[in-house]
Coordinates of C-alpha atoms and ligand atoms in Angstrom, one line a residue:
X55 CA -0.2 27.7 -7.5
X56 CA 0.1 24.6 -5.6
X57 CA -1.3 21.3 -8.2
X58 CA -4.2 19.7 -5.9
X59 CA -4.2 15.9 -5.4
X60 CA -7.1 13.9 -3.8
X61 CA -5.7 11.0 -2.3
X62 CA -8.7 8.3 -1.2
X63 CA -7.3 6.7 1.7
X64 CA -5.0 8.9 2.4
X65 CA -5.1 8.5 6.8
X66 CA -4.6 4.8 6.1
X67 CA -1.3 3.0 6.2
X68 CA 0.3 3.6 2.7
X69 CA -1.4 6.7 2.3
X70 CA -0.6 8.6 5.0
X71 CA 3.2 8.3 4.3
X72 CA 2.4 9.5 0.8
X73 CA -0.2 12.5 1.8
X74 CA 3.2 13.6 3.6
X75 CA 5.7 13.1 0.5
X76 CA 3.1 15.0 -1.5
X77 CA 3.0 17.5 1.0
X78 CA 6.9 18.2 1.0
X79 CA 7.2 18.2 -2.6
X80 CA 4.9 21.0 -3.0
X81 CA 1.6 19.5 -3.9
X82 CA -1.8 20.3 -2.0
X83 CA -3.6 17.4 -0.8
X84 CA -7.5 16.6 0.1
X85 CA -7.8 13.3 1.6
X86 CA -11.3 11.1 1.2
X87 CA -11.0 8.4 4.4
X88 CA -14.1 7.2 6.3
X89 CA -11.9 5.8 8.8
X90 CA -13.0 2.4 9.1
X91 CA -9.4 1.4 9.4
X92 CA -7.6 4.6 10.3
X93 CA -7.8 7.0 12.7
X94 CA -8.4 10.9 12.6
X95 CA -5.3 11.5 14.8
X96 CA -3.4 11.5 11.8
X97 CA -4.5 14.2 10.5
X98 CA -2.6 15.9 13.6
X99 CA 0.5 13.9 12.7
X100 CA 0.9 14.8 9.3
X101 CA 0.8 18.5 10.2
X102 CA 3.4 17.3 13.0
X103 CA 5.6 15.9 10.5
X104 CA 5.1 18.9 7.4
X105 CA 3.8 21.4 9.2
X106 CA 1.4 21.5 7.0
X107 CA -2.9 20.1 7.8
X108 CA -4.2 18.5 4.9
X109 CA -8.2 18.9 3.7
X110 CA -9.9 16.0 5.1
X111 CA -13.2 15.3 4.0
X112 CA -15.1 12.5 5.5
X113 CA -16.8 10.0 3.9
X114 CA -17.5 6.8 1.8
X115 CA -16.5 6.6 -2.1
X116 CA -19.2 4.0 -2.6
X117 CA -21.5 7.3 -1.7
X118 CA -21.5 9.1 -5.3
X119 CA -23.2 12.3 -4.6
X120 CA -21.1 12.7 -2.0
X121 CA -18.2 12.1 -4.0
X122 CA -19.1 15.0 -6.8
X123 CA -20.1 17.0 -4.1
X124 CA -16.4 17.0 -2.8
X125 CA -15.2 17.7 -6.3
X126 CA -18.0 20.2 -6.8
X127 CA -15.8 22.0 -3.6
X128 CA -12.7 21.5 -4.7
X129 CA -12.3 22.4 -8.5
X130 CA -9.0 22.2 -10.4
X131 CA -8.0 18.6 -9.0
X132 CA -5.0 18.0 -11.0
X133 CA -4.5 14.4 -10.2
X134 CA -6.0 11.1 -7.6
X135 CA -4.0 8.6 -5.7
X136 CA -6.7 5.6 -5.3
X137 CA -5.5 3.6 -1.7
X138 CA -9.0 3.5 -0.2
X139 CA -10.4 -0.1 -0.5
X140 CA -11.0 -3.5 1.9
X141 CA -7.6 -5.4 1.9
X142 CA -7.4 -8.5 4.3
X143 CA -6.9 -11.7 2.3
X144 CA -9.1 -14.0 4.1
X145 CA -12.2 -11.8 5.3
X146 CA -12.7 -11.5 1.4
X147 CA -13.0 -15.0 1.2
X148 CA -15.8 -15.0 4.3
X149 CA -16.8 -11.7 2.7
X150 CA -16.8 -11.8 -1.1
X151 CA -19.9 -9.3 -1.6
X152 CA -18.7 -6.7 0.9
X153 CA -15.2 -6.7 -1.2
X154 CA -16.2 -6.5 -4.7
X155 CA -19.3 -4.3 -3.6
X156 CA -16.6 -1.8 -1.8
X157 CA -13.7 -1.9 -4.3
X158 CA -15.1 -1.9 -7.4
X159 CA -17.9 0.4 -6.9
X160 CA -15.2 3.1 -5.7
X161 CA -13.2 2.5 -8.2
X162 CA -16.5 3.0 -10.5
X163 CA -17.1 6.7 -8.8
X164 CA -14.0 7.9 -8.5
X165 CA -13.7 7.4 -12.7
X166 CA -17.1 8.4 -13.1
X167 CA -15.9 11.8 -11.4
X168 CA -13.0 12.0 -13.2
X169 CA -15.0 12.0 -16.5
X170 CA -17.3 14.1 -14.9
X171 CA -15.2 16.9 -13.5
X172 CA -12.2 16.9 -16.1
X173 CA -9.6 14.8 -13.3
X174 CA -7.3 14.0 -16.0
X175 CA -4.5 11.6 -13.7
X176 CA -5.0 8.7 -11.4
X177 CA -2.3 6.5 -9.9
X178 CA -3.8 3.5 -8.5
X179 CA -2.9 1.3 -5.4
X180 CA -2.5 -2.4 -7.3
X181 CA -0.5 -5.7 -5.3
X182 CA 1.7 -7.6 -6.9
X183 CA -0.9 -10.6 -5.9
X184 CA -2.2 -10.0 -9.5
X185 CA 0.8 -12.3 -10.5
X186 CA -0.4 -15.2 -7.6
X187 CA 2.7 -17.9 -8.2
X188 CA 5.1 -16.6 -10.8
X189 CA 6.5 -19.3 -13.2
X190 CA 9.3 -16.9 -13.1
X191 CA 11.3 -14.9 -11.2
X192 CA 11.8 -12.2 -10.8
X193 CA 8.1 -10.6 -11.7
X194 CA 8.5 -8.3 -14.8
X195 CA 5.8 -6.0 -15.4
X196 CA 5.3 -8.8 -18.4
X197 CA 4.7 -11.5 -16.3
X198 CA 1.4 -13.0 -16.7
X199 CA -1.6 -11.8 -14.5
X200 CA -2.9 -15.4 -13.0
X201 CA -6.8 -16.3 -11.6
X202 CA -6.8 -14.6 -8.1
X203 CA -6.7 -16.9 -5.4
X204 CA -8.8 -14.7 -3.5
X205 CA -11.6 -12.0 -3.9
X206 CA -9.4 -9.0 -2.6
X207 CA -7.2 -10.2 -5.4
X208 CA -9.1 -10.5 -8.1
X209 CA -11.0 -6.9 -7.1
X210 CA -7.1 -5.8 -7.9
X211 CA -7.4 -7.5 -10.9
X212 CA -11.0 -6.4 -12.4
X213 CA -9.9 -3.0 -10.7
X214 CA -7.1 -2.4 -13.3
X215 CA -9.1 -3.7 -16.1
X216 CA -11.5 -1.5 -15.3
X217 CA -9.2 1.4 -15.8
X218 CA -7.8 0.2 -18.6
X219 CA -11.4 0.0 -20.3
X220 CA -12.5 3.3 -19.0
X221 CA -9.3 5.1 -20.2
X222 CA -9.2 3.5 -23.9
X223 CA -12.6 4.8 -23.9
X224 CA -12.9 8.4 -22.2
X225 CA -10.3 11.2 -23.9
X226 CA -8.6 13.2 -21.3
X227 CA -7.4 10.0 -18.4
X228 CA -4.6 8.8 -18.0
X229 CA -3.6 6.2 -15.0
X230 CA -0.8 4.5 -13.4
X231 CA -1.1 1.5 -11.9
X232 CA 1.5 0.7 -8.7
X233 CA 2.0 -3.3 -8.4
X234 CA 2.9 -3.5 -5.0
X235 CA 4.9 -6.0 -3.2
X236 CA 5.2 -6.4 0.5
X237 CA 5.5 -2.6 2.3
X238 CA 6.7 -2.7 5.9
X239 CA 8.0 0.3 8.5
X240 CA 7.1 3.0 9.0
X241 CA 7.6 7.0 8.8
X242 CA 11.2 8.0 11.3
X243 CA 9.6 10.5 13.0
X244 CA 7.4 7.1 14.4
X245 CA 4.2 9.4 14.0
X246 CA 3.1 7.4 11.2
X247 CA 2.8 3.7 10.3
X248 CA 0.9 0.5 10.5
X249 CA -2.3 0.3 13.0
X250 CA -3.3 -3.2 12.6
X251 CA -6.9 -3.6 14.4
X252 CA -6.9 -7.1 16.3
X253 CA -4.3 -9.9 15.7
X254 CA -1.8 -8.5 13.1
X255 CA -2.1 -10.8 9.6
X256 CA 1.0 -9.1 7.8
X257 CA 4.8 -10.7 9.2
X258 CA 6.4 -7.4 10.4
X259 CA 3.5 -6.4 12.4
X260 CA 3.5 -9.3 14.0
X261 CA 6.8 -9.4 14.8
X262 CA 7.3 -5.8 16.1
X263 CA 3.7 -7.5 18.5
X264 CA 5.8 -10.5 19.1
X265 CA 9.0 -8.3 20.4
X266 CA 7.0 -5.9 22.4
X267 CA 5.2 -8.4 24.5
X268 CA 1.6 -8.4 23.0
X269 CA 2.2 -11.7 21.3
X270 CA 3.6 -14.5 22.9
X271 CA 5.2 -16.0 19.4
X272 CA 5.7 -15.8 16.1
X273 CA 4.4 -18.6 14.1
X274 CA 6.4 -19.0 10.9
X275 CA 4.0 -20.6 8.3
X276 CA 5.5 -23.2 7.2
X277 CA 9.5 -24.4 6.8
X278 CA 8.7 -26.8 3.7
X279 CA 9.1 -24.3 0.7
X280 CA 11.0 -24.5 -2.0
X281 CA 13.7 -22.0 -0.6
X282 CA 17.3 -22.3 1.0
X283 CA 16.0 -22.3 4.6
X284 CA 12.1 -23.6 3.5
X285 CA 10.1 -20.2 4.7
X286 CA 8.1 -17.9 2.2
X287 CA 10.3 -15.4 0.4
X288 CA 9.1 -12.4 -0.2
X289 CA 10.2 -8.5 -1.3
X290 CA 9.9 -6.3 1.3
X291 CA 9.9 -2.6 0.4
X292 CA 10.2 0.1 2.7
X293 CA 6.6 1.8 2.9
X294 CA 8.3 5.5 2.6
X295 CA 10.2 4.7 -0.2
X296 CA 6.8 2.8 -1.6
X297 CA 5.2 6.5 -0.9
X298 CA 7.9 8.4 -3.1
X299 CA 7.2 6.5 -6.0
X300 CA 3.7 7.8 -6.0
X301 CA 5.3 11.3 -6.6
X302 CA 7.1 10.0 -9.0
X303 CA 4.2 8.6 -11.1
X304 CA 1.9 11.7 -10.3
X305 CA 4.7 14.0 -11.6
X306 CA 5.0 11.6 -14.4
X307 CA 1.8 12.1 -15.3
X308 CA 1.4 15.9 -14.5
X309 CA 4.7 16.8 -16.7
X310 CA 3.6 14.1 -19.6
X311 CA 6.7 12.7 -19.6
X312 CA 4.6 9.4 -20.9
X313 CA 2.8 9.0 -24.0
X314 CA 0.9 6.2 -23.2
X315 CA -2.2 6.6 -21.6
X316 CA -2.2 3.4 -18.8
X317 CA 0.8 2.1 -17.5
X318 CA 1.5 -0.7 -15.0
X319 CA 5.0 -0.4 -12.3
X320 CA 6.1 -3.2 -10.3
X321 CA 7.1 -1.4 -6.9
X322 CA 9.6 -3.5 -4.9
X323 CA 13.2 -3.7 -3.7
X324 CA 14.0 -6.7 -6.3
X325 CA 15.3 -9.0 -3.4
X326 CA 13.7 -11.9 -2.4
X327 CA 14.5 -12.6 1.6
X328 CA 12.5 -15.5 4.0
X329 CA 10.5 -15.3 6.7
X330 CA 13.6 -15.7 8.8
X331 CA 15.9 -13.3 6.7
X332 CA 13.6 -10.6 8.1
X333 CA 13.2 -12.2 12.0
X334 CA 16.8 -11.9 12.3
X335 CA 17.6 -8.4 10.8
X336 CA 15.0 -7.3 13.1
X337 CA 17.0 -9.2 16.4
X338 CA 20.1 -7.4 14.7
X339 CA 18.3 -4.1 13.7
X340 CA 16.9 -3.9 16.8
X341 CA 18.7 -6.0 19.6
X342 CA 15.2 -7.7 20.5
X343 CA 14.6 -10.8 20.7
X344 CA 11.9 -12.6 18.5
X345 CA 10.0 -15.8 19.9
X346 CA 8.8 -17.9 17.1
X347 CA 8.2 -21.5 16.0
X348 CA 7.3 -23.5 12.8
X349 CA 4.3 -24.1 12.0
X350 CA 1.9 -25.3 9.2
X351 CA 1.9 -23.0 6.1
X352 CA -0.5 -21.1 5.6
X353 CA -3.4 -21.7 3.5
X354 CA -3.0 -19.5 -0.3
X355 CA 0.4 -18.4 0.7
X356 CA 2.7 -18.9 -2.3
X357 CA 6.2 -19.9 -1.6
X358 CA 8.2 -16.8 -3.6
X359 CA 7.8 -13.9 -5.0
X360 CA 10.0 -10.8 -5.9
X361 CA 10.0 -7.8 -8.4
X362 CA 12.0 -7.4 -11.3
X363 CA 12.1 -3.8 -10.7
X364 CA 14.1 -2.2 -14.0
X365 CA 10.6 -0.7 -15.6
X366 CA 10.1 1.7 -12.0
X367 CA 13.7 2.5 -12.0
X368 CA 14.6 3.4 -15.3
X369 CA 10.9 5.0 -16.3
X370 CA 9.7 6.7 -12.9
X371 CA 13.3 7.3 -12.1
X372 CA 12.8 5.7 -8.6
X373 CA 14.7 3.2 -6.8
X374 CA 13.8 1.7 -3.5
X375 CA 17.4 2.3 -1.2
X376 CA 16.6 2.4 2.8
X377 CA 18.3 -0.4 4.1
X378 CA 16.1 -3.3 5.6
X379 CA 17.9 -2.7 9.1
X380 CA 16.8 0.9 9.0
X381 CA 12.9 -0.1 8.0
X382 CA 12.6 -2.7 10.4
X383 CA 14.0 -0.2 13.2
X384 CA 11.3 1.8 11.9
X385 CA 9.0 -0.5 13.0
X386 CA 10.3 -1.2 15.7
X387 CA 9.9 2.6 17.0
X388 CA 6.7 3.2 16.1
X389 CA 5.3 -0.2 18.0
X390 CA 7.2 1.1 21.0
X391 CA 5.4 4.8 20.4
X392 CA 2.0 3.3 19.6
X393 CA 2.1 1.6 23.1
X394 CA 3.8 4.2 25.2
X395 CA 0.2 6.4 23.7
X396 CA -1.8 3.5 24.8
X397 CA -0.1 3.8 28.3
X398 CA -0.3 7.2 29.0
Ligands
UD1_572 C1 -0.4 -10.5 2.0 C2 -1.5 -10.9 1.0 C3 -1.3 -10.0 -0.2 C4 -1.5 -8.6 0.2 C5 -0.4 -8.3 1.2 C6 -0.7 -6.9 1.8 C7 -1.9 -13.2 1.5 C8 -1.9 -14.6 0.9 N1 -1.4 -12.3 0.7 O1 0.9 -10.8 1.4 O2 -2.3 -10.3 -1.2 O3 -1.3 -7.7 -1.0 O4 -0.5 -9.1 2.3 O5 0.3 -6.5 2.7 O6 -2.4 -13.0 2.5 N2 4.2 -15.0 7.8 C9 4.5 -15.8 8.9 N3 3.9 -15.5 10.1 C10 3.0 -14.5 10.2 C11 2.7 -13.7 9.1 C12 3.3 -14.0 7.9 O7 5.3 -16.7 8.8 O8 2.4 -14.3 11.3 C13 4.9 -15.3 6.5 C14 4.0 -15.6 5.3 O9 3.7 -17.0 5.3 C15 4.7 -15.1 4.1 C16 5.5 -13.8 4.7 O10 5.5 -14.0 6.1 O11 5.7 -16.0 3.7 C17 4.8 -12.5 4.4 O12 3.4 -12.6 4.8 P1 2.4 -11.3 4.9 O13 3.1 -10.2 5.6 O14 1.1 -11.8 5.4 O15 2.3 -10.9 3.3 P2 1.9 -11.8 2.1 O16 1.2 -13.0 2.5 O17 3.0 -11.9 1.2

């Protein structure tokens, strides 16, 4: 029998890519999405890509009878990948209520149904922004978790603790938590990836905008950092690589292969590359051209940050390997296929 895995979030960016590595290794999947930031279509696309349609079920984890309702319908859930949640920086500034209020009281239900219906495995969708400026690098898993310079962030932050609390406390959980860095591309059959609604916040969407047309430039925030050319360096992992390390960590889980009962994996690529590292592997990925200038930094960006990634490699047995060329051309063709749909 196929091991069933609810996956909160799962039409959304990062979650679709892993709905459809769960899918190919065998597991079943039921995805929770409201679609406020996704859209139904898919659904369609995952069944493209696996052949396979996973159960959708519609609705809001804040809404807790809905919630046990769904698990009331679909007994035997074996394990839960937690993506669903609010996740732009500065609207949780503007919006402080409305981000705590989302992602913590999901976080809340989804435990409280875990208790209640005998889910015994969650991996949970963290950001390595729990770490905000590192005094070192790179980030170890050790590295200390700083005041969040943001409310998003620190709902990562209370988020984990609250799974740590919940799991010292209730027999029969056990949880991973994924410290993501910064995921980019997209799927190569281009039938999955980013949808950014409006102006795209993130640098690779913006870019792939920028190439296309939609954008007239790129602004690069800032060229005063602390770095060999002065823009932001970051560690950009490739979002299907990012996707088969939540396998990993379910099957970790499923098989026991860990005796402790929370754990905490930095997901990256362990290389730190600029702003500009990235705009010209995408000109030489891709053979477009990318308009940008300098401009200001932006306000809460930090100037470095990359993962120390030996705990993921050597525990999960995971390593993230697709070249950067091949995830920005990823990109790249699914921009180009998102438009072409707009066209047609
Ligand atoms: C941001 C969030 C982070 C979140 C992550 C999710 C902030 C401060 N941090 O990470 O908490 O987990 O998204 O994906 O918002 N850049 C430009 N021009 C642009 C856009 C970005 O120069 O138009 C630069 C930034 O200054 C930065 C780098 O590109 O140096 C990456 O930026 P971005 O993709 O927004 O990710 P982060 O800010 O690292």
């Amino acid at each position: 029998m196929k091991k069933k895995v609810l996956v909160t979030g799962g039409t959304g960016f990062i979650g679709s890519h892993t709905v459809v590595e769960l899918l190919q290794n065998g597991f079943e999947t039921i995805i929770i999405d409201d679609l406020r930031n996704s859209q139904v279509e898919v659904l369609d696309r995952i069944q493209k890509i696996t052949g396979i349609r996973p159960s959708f079920e519609n609705f809001d984890l804040c809404d807790l009878p809905k919630l046990q309702d769904c698990c009331h319908r679909y007994p035997d859930i074996q394990a839960v990948v937690h993506f669903a949640a609010l996740k732009a920086v500065g609207e949780s500034v503007e919006k402080p209520l409305e981000y705590y209020g989302n992602n913590l009281i999901s976080m809340i239900n989804l435990l409280q149904v875990m208790r209640e219906f005998k889910i015994p495995n969650l991996v949970f969708s963290s950001s390595c922004t729990v770490y905000g400026q590192p005094d070192l690098l790179p980030v170890t898993e050790h590295s200390p978790v700083k005041p969040a310079n943001s409310p998003y962030g620190n709902t990562k932050q209370i988020s984990e603790e609250i799974m740590r609390d919940t799991i010292a406390a209730v027999e029969g959980i056990k949880a991973i938590s994924l410290r993501y860095f910064n995921p980019i591309g997209a799927h190569e059959s281009a039938l999955i990836g980013e949808l950014p609604l409006g102006t795209p916040l993130n640098l690779v969407p913006y870019i792939t905008q920028t190439a296309i047309g939609i954008r007239e430039e790129l602004r690069v925030f800032g060229n005063d950092y602390d770095t060999p050319d002065g823009t932001g360096i970051r560690d950009y992992i490739d979002v299907v690589d990012l996707a088969r390390a939540h396998v990993k960590a379910i099957e970790r889980l499923l098989n026991n292969k860990t005796k402790k009962n929370f754990e905490v994996f930095n997901l990256g690529t362990g290389k730190g590359l600029s702003v500009l590292d990235v705009v010209k592997t995408f000109e030489k990925a891709t053979g477009q051209k990318v308009n940008y200038k300098i401009y200001p930094r932006r306000p809460g960006d930090i100037s470095s940050v990359y993962a120390d990634t030996t705990l993921a490699n050597q525990e999960l047995g995971w390593k993230a390997d697709t070249p950067l060329e091949k995830t920005l051309l990823s990109a790249w063709n699914w921009e180009k296929n998102i438009r072409k749909k707009q066209n047609q």
